[in-house]
Amino acid sequence: MDARSPQPLLEVEGICRSFGALVAVDDVSLRLGPREILGIAGPNGAGKTTLFNVITGIPFKADKGRITFRGTRIEAMAPHRIFRLGLARTFQKETSFANLTVEQNVRLGAAFGADLRGKELAAAVDRALERLDLSARRRDPAASLTVYGTKRLMLASAIVTRPPLLMLDEPASGLTASEVADLKSLILGFRDDGMAILLIEHILPLLFGISERVMVMDFGRKLVEGTPADVARDQRVIDAYLGGQSEGAADALAG
Ligand SMILES: Nc1ncnc2c1ncn2[C@@H]1O[C@H](COP(=O)(O)OP(=O)(O)OP(=O)(O)O)[C@@H](O)[C@H]1O
Ligand SMILES: [Mg+2]
């Protein structure tokens, strides 16, 4: 099944969210099929994070619109129930429980996302730590990790329950080129494990290089959506967003 099938994994319809007079998300719709990677680009303040916030309900809901995940309406559902349905996210700012150990952070992710206990919980935590190359750091405080270490900890905490939908908000910001390359293979690996991925990213070679479809937001609205090749060539996108970076997008597509 893909995003055009009758029942996609995630369907967002006519979502709006305002802050006072500012319309941060303005009538946005999208569909995502299982194991699909949808990239979301757009200038600062375009409404990308706000869209993630209202889909997950953290820290607020939409003013208007419908969100259906795995056949269930979630726009009014409590965030912990949404996560139990199999949706996990990471945050734009590096976020961890700094005074807890790396392992305790991942255990919290597991407790939030599923009802795992005992050996099942321990095995899931071990697997996630191994996957994100954090096993050797498991007893260290989360605060001792580097930027990329903290990003990988957020990822471990999100994927520990193997959610069918993973939402990543600028996972590559602040990383070195080799870390971005490592992150790219991690994200593709999650998809190969069966996860669908919504990816917000400013680093366009990464976004265009791994997304099956890309949607560009501007002033809270969806400006355009299509294949990376079509979107990178779209004049509205070049005008509104890519500007001087359009060469970067072309390079990514060539690569
Ligand atoms: N809690 C809030 N209260 C008031 N205004 C907000 C709030 N959250 C977001 N906004 C505003 O909504 C608009 C969209 O913000 P949002 O964080 O969604 O943008 P973004 O596309 O994620 O940008 P960036 O690429 O910089 O992360 C901005 O003008 C922002 O200032
Ligand atoms: Mg943002």
mmCIF file of C-alpha atoms and ligand atoms in Angstrom:
data_model
loop_
_atom_site.group_PDB
_atom_site.id
_atom_site.type_symbol
_atom_site.label_atom_id
_atom_site.label_comp_id
_atom_site.label_asym_id
_atom_site.label_seq_id
_atom_site.Cartn_x
_atom_site.Cartn_y
_atom_site.Cartn_z
ATOM 1 C CA MET A 1 0.000 0.000 0.000
ATOM 2 C CA ASP A 2 1.263 3.510 -0.655
ATOM 3 C CA ALA A 3 0.044 6.984 0.265
ATOM 4 C CA ARG A 4 -2.559 6.916 -2.527
ATOM 5 C CA SER A 5 -4.198 3.737 -1.234
ATOM 6 C CA PRO A 6 -7.663 4.025 0.317
ATOM 7 C CA GLN A 7 -6.365 3.780 3.875
ATOM 8 C CA PRO A 8 -2.895 5.282 4.378
ATOM 9 C CA LEU A 9 -0.946 4.904 7.626
ATOM 10 C CA LEU A 10 -1.387 8.609 8.400
ATOM 11 C CA GLU A 11 -3.883 11.015 6.917
ATOM 12 C CA VAL A 12 -3.886 14.690 7.873
ATOM 13 C CA GLU A 13 -6.798 16.736 6.515
ATOM 14 C CA GLY A 14 -7.254 20.505 6.639
ATOM 15 C CA ILE A 15 -5.165 21.127 9.753
ATOM 16 C CA CYS A 16 -5.055 24.692 11.111
ATOM 17 C CA ARG A 17 -3.276 26.109 14.137
ATOM 18 C CA SER A 18 -3.031 29.793 15.081
ATOM 19 C CA PHE A 19 -1.224 31.700 17.810
ATOM 20 C CA GLY A 20 -3.236 34.873 18.281
ATOM 21 C CA ALA A 21 -3.304 36.589 14.890
ATOM 22 C CA LEU A 22 -0.514 34.390 13.476
ATOM 23 C CA VAL A 23 -1.716 31.429 11.415
ATOM 24 C CA ALA A 24 1.220 29.024 11.924
ATOM 25 C CA VAL A 25 -0.379 26.086 10.056
ATOM 26 C CA ASP A 26 -3.003 26.964 7.478
ATOM 27 C CA ASP A 27 -5.173 24.201 5.999
ATOM 28 C CA VAL A 28 -2.443 21.561 5.550
ATOM 29 C CA SER A 29 -3.246 18.037 4.379
ATOM 30 C CA LEU A 30 -0.945 15.058 3.765
ATOM 31 C CA ARG A 31 -1.037 11.296 3.379
ATOM 32 C CA LEU A 32 1.688 8.835 4.254
ATOM 33 C CA GLY A 33 1.794 5.150 3.412
ATOM 34 C CA PRO A 34 3.535 2.415 5.418
ATOM 35 C CA ARG A 35 7.343 2.368 4.967
ATOM 36 C CA GLU A 36 7.253 5.643 3.098
ATOM 37 C CA ILE A 37 9.597 8.590 3.700
ATOM 38 C CA LEU A 38 7.946 12.004 3.278
ATOM 39 C CA GLY A 39 10.329 14.941 3.553
ATOM 40 C CA ILE A 40 9.144 18.337 4.788
ATOM 41 C CA ALA A 41 11.111 21.462 3.909
ATOM 42 C CA GLY A 42 10.429 25.166 4.234
ATOM 43 C CA PRO A 43 11.964 28.389 5.528
ATOM 44 C CA ASN A 44 12.298 29.167 9.243
ATOM 45 C CA GLY A 45 8.873 29.820 10.722
ATOM 46 C CA ALA A 46 7.024 28.051 7.890
ATOM 47 C CA GLY A 47 5.066 25.944 10.392
ATOM 48 C CA LYS A 48 6.879 22.602 10.106
ATOM 49 C CA THR A 49 7.398 21.998 13.823
ATOM 50 C CA THR A 50 3.905 23.270 14.604
ATOM 51 C CA LEU A 51 2.546 20.652 12.184
ATOM 52 C CA PHE A 52 4.470 17.932 14.084
ATOM 53 C CA ASN A 53 3.236 19.347 17.383
ATOM 54 C CA VAL A 54 -0.426 19.159 16.432
ATOM 55 C CA ILE A 55 -0.100 15.673 14.915
ATOM 56 C CA THR A 56 1.419 14.332 18.145
ATOM 57 C CA GLY A 57 -0.563 16.604 20.477
ATOM 58 C CA ILE A 58 2.694 17.679 22.168
ATOM 59 C CA PRO A 59 2.488 20.337 23.458
ATOM 60 C CA PHE A 60 -0.792 21.391 21.814
ATOM 61 C CA LYS A 61 -3.605 20.327 19.511
ATOM 62 C CA ALA A 62 -4.840 21.702 16.196
ATOM 63 C CA ASP A 63 -7.622 24.288 16.114
ATOM 64 C CA LYS A 64 -9.261 22.548 13.179
ATOM 65 C CA GLY A 65 -8.875 19.501 10.959
ATOM 66 C CA ARG A 66 -8.836 15.701 11.042
ATOM 67 C CA ILE A 67 -5.898 13.373 11.725
ATOM 68 C CA THR A 68 -6.283 9.637 11.187
ATOM 69 C CA PHE A 69 -3.527 7.222 12.203
ATOM 70 C CA ARG A 70 -3.867 3.479 11.546
ATOM 71 C CA GLY A 71 -7.574 3.962 10.965
ATOM 72 C CA THR A 72 -8.171 5.803 14.253
ATOM 73 C CA ARG A 73 -8.985 9.504 14.631
ATOM 74 C CA ILE A 74 -6.306 11.054 16.859
ATOM 75 C CA GLU A 75 -6.756 14.828 16.638
ATOM 76 C CA ALA A 76 -8.444 14.915 20.051
ATOM 77 C CA MET A 77 -6.608 11.963 21.619
ATOM 78 C CA ALA A 78 -4.221 12.316 24.598
ATOM 79 C CA PRO A 79 -0.567 12.210 23.455
ATOM 80 C CA HIS A 80 0.309 9.079 25.476
ATOM 81 C CA ARG A 81 -2.518 7.214 23.746
ATOM 82 C CA ILE A 82 -1.317 8.411 20.332
ATOM 83 C CA PHE A 83 2.168 7.092 21.131
ATOM 84 C CA ARG A 84 0.707 3.751 22.218
ATOM 85 C CA LEU A 85 -0.920 3.484 18.788
ATOM 86 C CA GLY A 86 2.582 3.403 17.313
ATOM 87 C CA LEU A 87 3.748 6.921 16.593
ATOM 88 C CA ALA A 88 7.035 8.290 17.941
ATOM 89 C CA ARG A 89 8.858 11.578 17.428
ATOM 90 C CA THR A 90 12.101 13.332 18.152
ATOM 91 C CA PHE A 91 12.432 17.035 18.906
ATOM 92 C CA GLN A 92 14.155 19.871 17.079
ATOM 93 C CA LYS A 93 16.137 20.839 20.191
ATOM 94 C CA GLU A 94 18.311 18.091 21.662
ATOM 95 C CA THR A 95 16.127 16.729 24.434
ATOM 96 C CA SER A 96 16.983 14.146 27.059
ATOM 97 C CA PHE A 97 16.629 13.562 30.777
ATOM 98 C CA ALA A 98 20.132 14.856 31.400
ATOM 99 C CA ASN A 99 20.538 13.488 34.935
ATOM 100 C CA LEU A 100 19.373 9.981 34.046
ATOM 101 C CA THR A 101 21.647 7.449 32.375
ATOM 102 C CA VAL A 102 21.500 6.719 28.675
ATOM 103 C CA GLU A 103 19.793 3.392 29.412
ATOM 104 C CA GLN A 104 17.214 4.975 31.741
ATOM 105 C CA ASN A 105 16.311 7.444 28.994
ATOM 106 C CA VAL A 106 15.649 4.625 26.533
ATOM 107 C CA ARG A 107 13.645 2.723 29.179
ATOM 108 C CA LEU A 108 11.433 5.782 29.584
ATOM 109 C CA GLY A 109 10.897 5.861 25.825
ATOM 110 C CA ALA A 110 9.867 2.214 25.967
ATOM 111 C CA ALA A 111 7.471 2.828 28.864
ATOM 112 C CA PHE A 112 5.865 5.756 27.053
ATOM 113 C CA GLY A 113 5.498 4.017 23.704
ATOM 114 C CA ALA A 114 4.391 0.509 24.711
ATOM 115 C CA ASP A 115 3.533 -1.722 27.620
ATOM 116 C CA LEU A 116 6.786 -3.677 27.635
ATOM 117 C CA ARG A 117 7.992 -5.380 30.816
ATOM 118 C CA GLY A 118 10.652 -7.736 32.135
ATOM 119 C CA LYS A 119 12.775 -9.580 29.581
ATOM 120 C CA GLU A 120 10.885 -8.127 26.647
ATOM 121 C CA LEU A 121 11.638 -4.597 27.858
ATOM 122 C CA ALA A 122 15.320 -5.393 28.525
ATOM 123 C CA ALA A 123 15.730 -6.963 25.075
ATOM 124 C CA ALA A 124 14.086 -3.990 23.336
ATOM 125 C CA VAL A 125 16.306 -1.515 25.226
ATOM 126 C CA ASP A 126 19.468 -3.550 24.441
ATOM 127 C CA ARG A 127 18.505 -3.707 20.762
ATOM 128 C CA ALA A 128 17.859 0.062 20.523
ATOM 129 C CA LEU A 129 21.127 0.932 22.317
ATOM 130 C CA GLU A 130 23.063 -1.395 20.017
ATOM 131 C CA ARG A 131 21.369 -0.008 16.929
ATOM 132 C CA LEU A 132 22.293 3.574 17.821
ATOM 133 C CA ASP A 133 25.820 2.644 18.919
ATOM 134 C CA LEU A 134 25.170 3.602 22.546
ATOM 135 C CA SER A 135 25.711 0.263 24.317
ATOM 136 C CA ALA A 136 29.115 1.301 25.674
ATOM 137 C CA ARG A 137 27.594 4.510 27.085
ATOM 138 C CA ARG A 138 24.546 2.934 28.720
ATOM 139 C CA ARG A 139 25.562 3.735 32.309
ATOM 140 C CA ASP A 140 26.773 7.254 31.567
ATOM 141 C CA PRO A 141 24.585 10.278 32.300
ATOM 142 C CA ALA A 142 22.771 11.511 29.203
ATOM 143 C CA ALA A 143 24.323 14.936 29.838
ATOM 144 C CA SER A 144 27.766 13.505 28.989
ATOM 145 C CA LEU A 145 26.863 12.760 25.352
ATOM 146 C CA THR A 146 27.950 14.874 22.371
ATOM 147 C CA VAL A 147 25.357 16.602 20.154
ATOM 148 C CA TYR A 148 25.216 13.580 17.846
ATOM 149 C CA GLY A 149 25.201 11.259 20.854
ATOM 150 C CA THR A 150 22.126 13.080 22.208
ATOM 151 C CA LYS A 151 20.473 12.908 18.763
ATOM 152 C CA ARG A 152 21.126 9.153 18.707
ATOM 153 C CA LEU A 153 19.705 8.865 22.233
ATOM 154 C CA MET A 154 16.503 10.602 21.102
ATOM 155 C CA LEU A 155 16.362 8.171 18.181
ATOM 156 C CA ALA A 156 16.953 5.149 20.443
ATOM 157 C CA SER A 157 14.165 6.297 22.785
ATOM 158 C CA ALA A 158 11.825 6.777 19.806
ATOM 159 C CA ILE A 159 12.499 3.493 17.963
ATOM 160 C CA VAL A 160 12.754 1.229 21.018
ATOM 161 C CA THR A 161 9.108 0.136 20.568
ATOM 162 C CA ARG A 162 9.489 -0.221 16.764
ATOM 163 C CA PRO A 163 6.732 2.267 15.959
ATOM 164 C CA PRO A 164 5.192 2.114 12.469
ATOM 165 C CA LEU A 165 5.559 5.914 12.243
ATOM 166 C CA LEU A 166 8.642 7.886 13.189
ATOM 167 C CA MET A 167 8.588 11.705 13.014
ATOM 168 C CA LEU A 168 12.005 13.391 12.977
ATOM 169 C CA ASP A 169 12.326 17.175 13.406
ATOM 170 C CA GLU A 170 15.652 18.357 11.957
ATOM 171 C CA PRO A 171 17.687 15.350 13.102
ATOM 172 C CA ALA A 172 20.759 16.524 11.143
ATOM 173 C CA SER A 173 21.066 20.075 12.480
ATOM 174 C CA GLY A 174 24.455 20.745 14.067
ATOM 175 C CA LEU A 175 26.051 17.535 12.753
ATOM 176 C CA THR A 176 29.307 17.118 10.823
ATOM 177 C CA ALA A 177 29.242 15.792 7.262
ATOM 178 C CA SER A 178 30.272 12.293 8.358
ATOM 179 C CA GLU A 179 27.615 12.300 11.099
ATOM 180 C CA VAL A 180 24.987 13.317 8.514
ATOM 181 C CA ALA A 181 26.086 10.394 6.329
ATOM 182 C CA ASP A 182 25.798 8.042 9.317
ATOM 183 C CA LEU A 183 22.351 9.453 10.167
ATOM 184 C CA LYS A 184 21.218 8.907 6.593
ATOM 185 C CA SER A 185 21.984 5.190 6.741
ATOM 186 C CA LEU A 186 20.304 4.953 10.158
ATOM 187 C CA ILE A 187 17.083 6.525 8.814
ATOM 188 C CA LEU A 188 17.078 4.267 5.751
ATOM 189 C CA GLY A 189 17.618 1.319 8.108
ATOM 190 C CA PHE A 190 14.557 2.293 10.169
ATOM 191 C CA ARG A 191 12.516 2.371 6.968
ATOM 192 C CA ASP A 192 13.862 -1.053 5.990
ATOM 193 C CA ASP A 193 12.716 -2.276 9.419
ATOM 194 C CA GLY A 194 9.158 -1.289 8.465
ATOM 195 C CA MET A 195 8.806 2.256 9.763
ATOM 196 C CA ALA A 196 7.295 5.117 7.788
ATOM 197 C CA ILE A 197 9.131 8.385 8.332
ATOM 198 C CA LEU A 198 8.079 12.033 8.336
ATOM 199 C CA LEU A 199 11.315 13.993 8.111
ATOM 200 C CA ILE A 200 11.684 17.750 8.625
ATOM 201 C CA GLU A 201 15.133 18.826 7.500
ATOM 202 C CA HIS A 202 16.974 21.962 6.379
ATOM 203 C CA ILE A 203 19.944 19.969 5.062
ATOM 204 C CA LEU A 204 18.579 19.538 1.564
ATOM 205 C CA PRO A 205 20.999 16.937 0.183
ATOM 206 C CA LEU A 206 19.876 14.627 3.010
ATOM 207 C CA LEU A 207 16.182 15.469 2.604
ATOM 208 C CA PHE A 208 16.112 15.164 -1.188
ATOM 209 C CA GLY A 209 18.417 12.153 -1.093
ATOM 210 C CA ILE A 210 16.219 9.900 1.054
ATOM 211 C CA SER A 211 12.620 11.109 0.656
ATOM 212 C CA GLU A 212 10.236 9.449 -1.781
ATOM 213 C CA ARG A 213 8.131 12.593 -1.763
ATOM 214 C CA VAL A 214 8.926 16.073 -0.527
ATOM 215 C CA MET A 215 6.458 18.698 0.631
ATOM 216 C CA VAL A 216 7.520 22.325 0.973
ATOM 217 C CA MET A 217 5.737 24.628 3.425
ATOM 218 C CA ASP A 218 5.762 28.414 3.345
ATOM 219 C CA PHE A 219 3.794 30.786 5.602
ATOM 220 C CA GLY A 220 1.934 27.869 7.173
ATOM 221 C CA ARG A 221 0.677 26.477 3.874
ATOM 222 C CA LYS A 222 1.716 23.603 1.682
ATOM 223 C CA LEU A 223 3.448 25.288 -1.241
ATOM 224 C CA VAL A 224 4.156 22.200 -3.307
ATOM 225 C CA GLU A 225 4.459 18.430 -2.966
ATOM 226 C CA GLY A 226 6.007 15.892 -5.324
ATOM 227 C CA THR A 227 9.032 13.771 -6.077
ATOM 228 C CA PRO A 228 12.359 15.296 -5.005
ATOM 229 C CA ALA A 229 13.242 15.839 -8.685
ATOM 230 C CA ASP A 230 9.999 17.712 -9.426
ATOM 231 C CA VAL A 231 10.106 19.782 -6.231
ATOM 232 C CA ALA A 232 13.746 20.833 -6.712
ATOM 233 C CA ARG A 233 12.838 22.129 -10.193
ATOM 234 C CA ASP A 234 9.676 23.951 -9.104
ATOM 235 C CA GLN A 235 10.115 27.691 -9.597
ATOM 236 C CA ARG A 236 7.852 28.523 -6.631
ATOM 237 C CA VAL A 237 10.134 26.474 -4.400
ATOM 238 C CA ILE A 238 13.282 28.028 -5.777
ATOM 239 C CA ASP A 239 11.805 31.504 -5.278
ATOM 240 C CA ALA A 240 10.368 30.915 -1.811
ATOM 241 C CA TYR A 241 12.982 28.764 -0.244
ATOM 242 C CA LEU A 242 15.871 27.231 -2.083
ATOM 243 C CA GLY A 243 17.305 30.481 -3.425
ATOM 244 C CA GLY A 244 21.070 30.162 -3.307
ATOM 245 C CA GLN A 245 20.717 26.598 -2.136
ATOM 246 C CA SER A 246 19.134 25.290 -5.331
ATOM 247 C CA GLU A 247 22.554 24.098 -6.476
ATOM 248 C CA GLY A 248 22.792 21.982 -3.340
ATOM 249 C CA ALA A 249 19.475 20.330 -4.167
ATOM 250 C CA ALA A 250 20.566 19.694 -7.749
ATOM 251 C CA ASP A 251 23.814 18.144 -6.485
ATOM 252 C CA ALA A 252 21.889 15.896 -4.143
ATOM 253 C CA LEU A 253 19.666 14.710 -6.951
ATOM 254 C CA ALA A 254 22.647 14.114 -9.209
ATOM 255 C CA GLY A 255 24.265 12.087 -6.421
HETATM 256 N N1 LIG B 1 3.928 28.097 21.052
HETATM 257 C C1 LIG B 1 3.951 29.123 20.186
HETATM 258 N N2 LIG B 1 3.458 30.335 20.526
HETATM 259 C C2 LIG B 1 3.446 31.364 19.657
HETATM 260 N N3 LIG B 1 3.918 31.296 18.395
HETATM 261 C C3 LIG B 1 4.431 30.130 18.008
HETATM 262 C C4 LIG B 1 4.481 28.975 18.866
HETATM 263 N N4 LIG B 1 5.050 27.938 18.186
HETATM 264 C C5 LIG B 1 5.337 28.433 16.974
HETATM 265 N N5 LIG B 1 4.983 29.712 16.853
HETATM 266 C C6 LIG B 1 5.126 30.553 15.655
HETATM 267 O O1 LIG B 1 4.554 29.843 14.574
HETATM 268 C C7 LIG B 1 5.320 29.998 13.382
HETATM 269 C C8 LIG B 1 5.771 28.636 12.895
HETATM 270 O O2 LIG B 1 6.752 28.131 13.795
HETATM 271 P P1 LIG B 1 7.382 26.696 13.615
HETATM 272 O O3 LIG B 1 8.258 26.473 14.798
HETATM 273 O O4 LIG B 1 6.323 25.709 13.364
HETATM 274 O O5 LIG B 1 8.263 26.887 12.298
HETATM 275 P P2 LIG B 1 9.301 25.908 11.614
HETATM 276 O O6 LIG B 1 8.892 25.747 10.191
HETATM 277 O O7 LIG B 1 9.462 24.666 12.429
HETATM 278 O O8 LIG B 1 10.650 26.779 11.655
HETATM 279 P P3 LIG B 1 12.183 26.329 11.880
HETATM 280 O O9 LIG B 1 12.672 25.848 10.545
HETATM 281 O O10 LIG B 1 12.848 27.607 12.303
HETATM 282 O O11 LIG B 1 12.228 25.287 12.937
HETATM 283 C C9 LIG B 1 6.479 30.935 13.762
HETATM 284 O O12 LIG B 1 6.137 32.243 13.400
HETATM 285 C C10 LIG B 1 6.584 30.787 15.267
HETATM 286 O O13 LIG B 1 7.116 31.943 15.868
HETATM 287 MG MG MG B 2 10.990 23.829 13.452
#
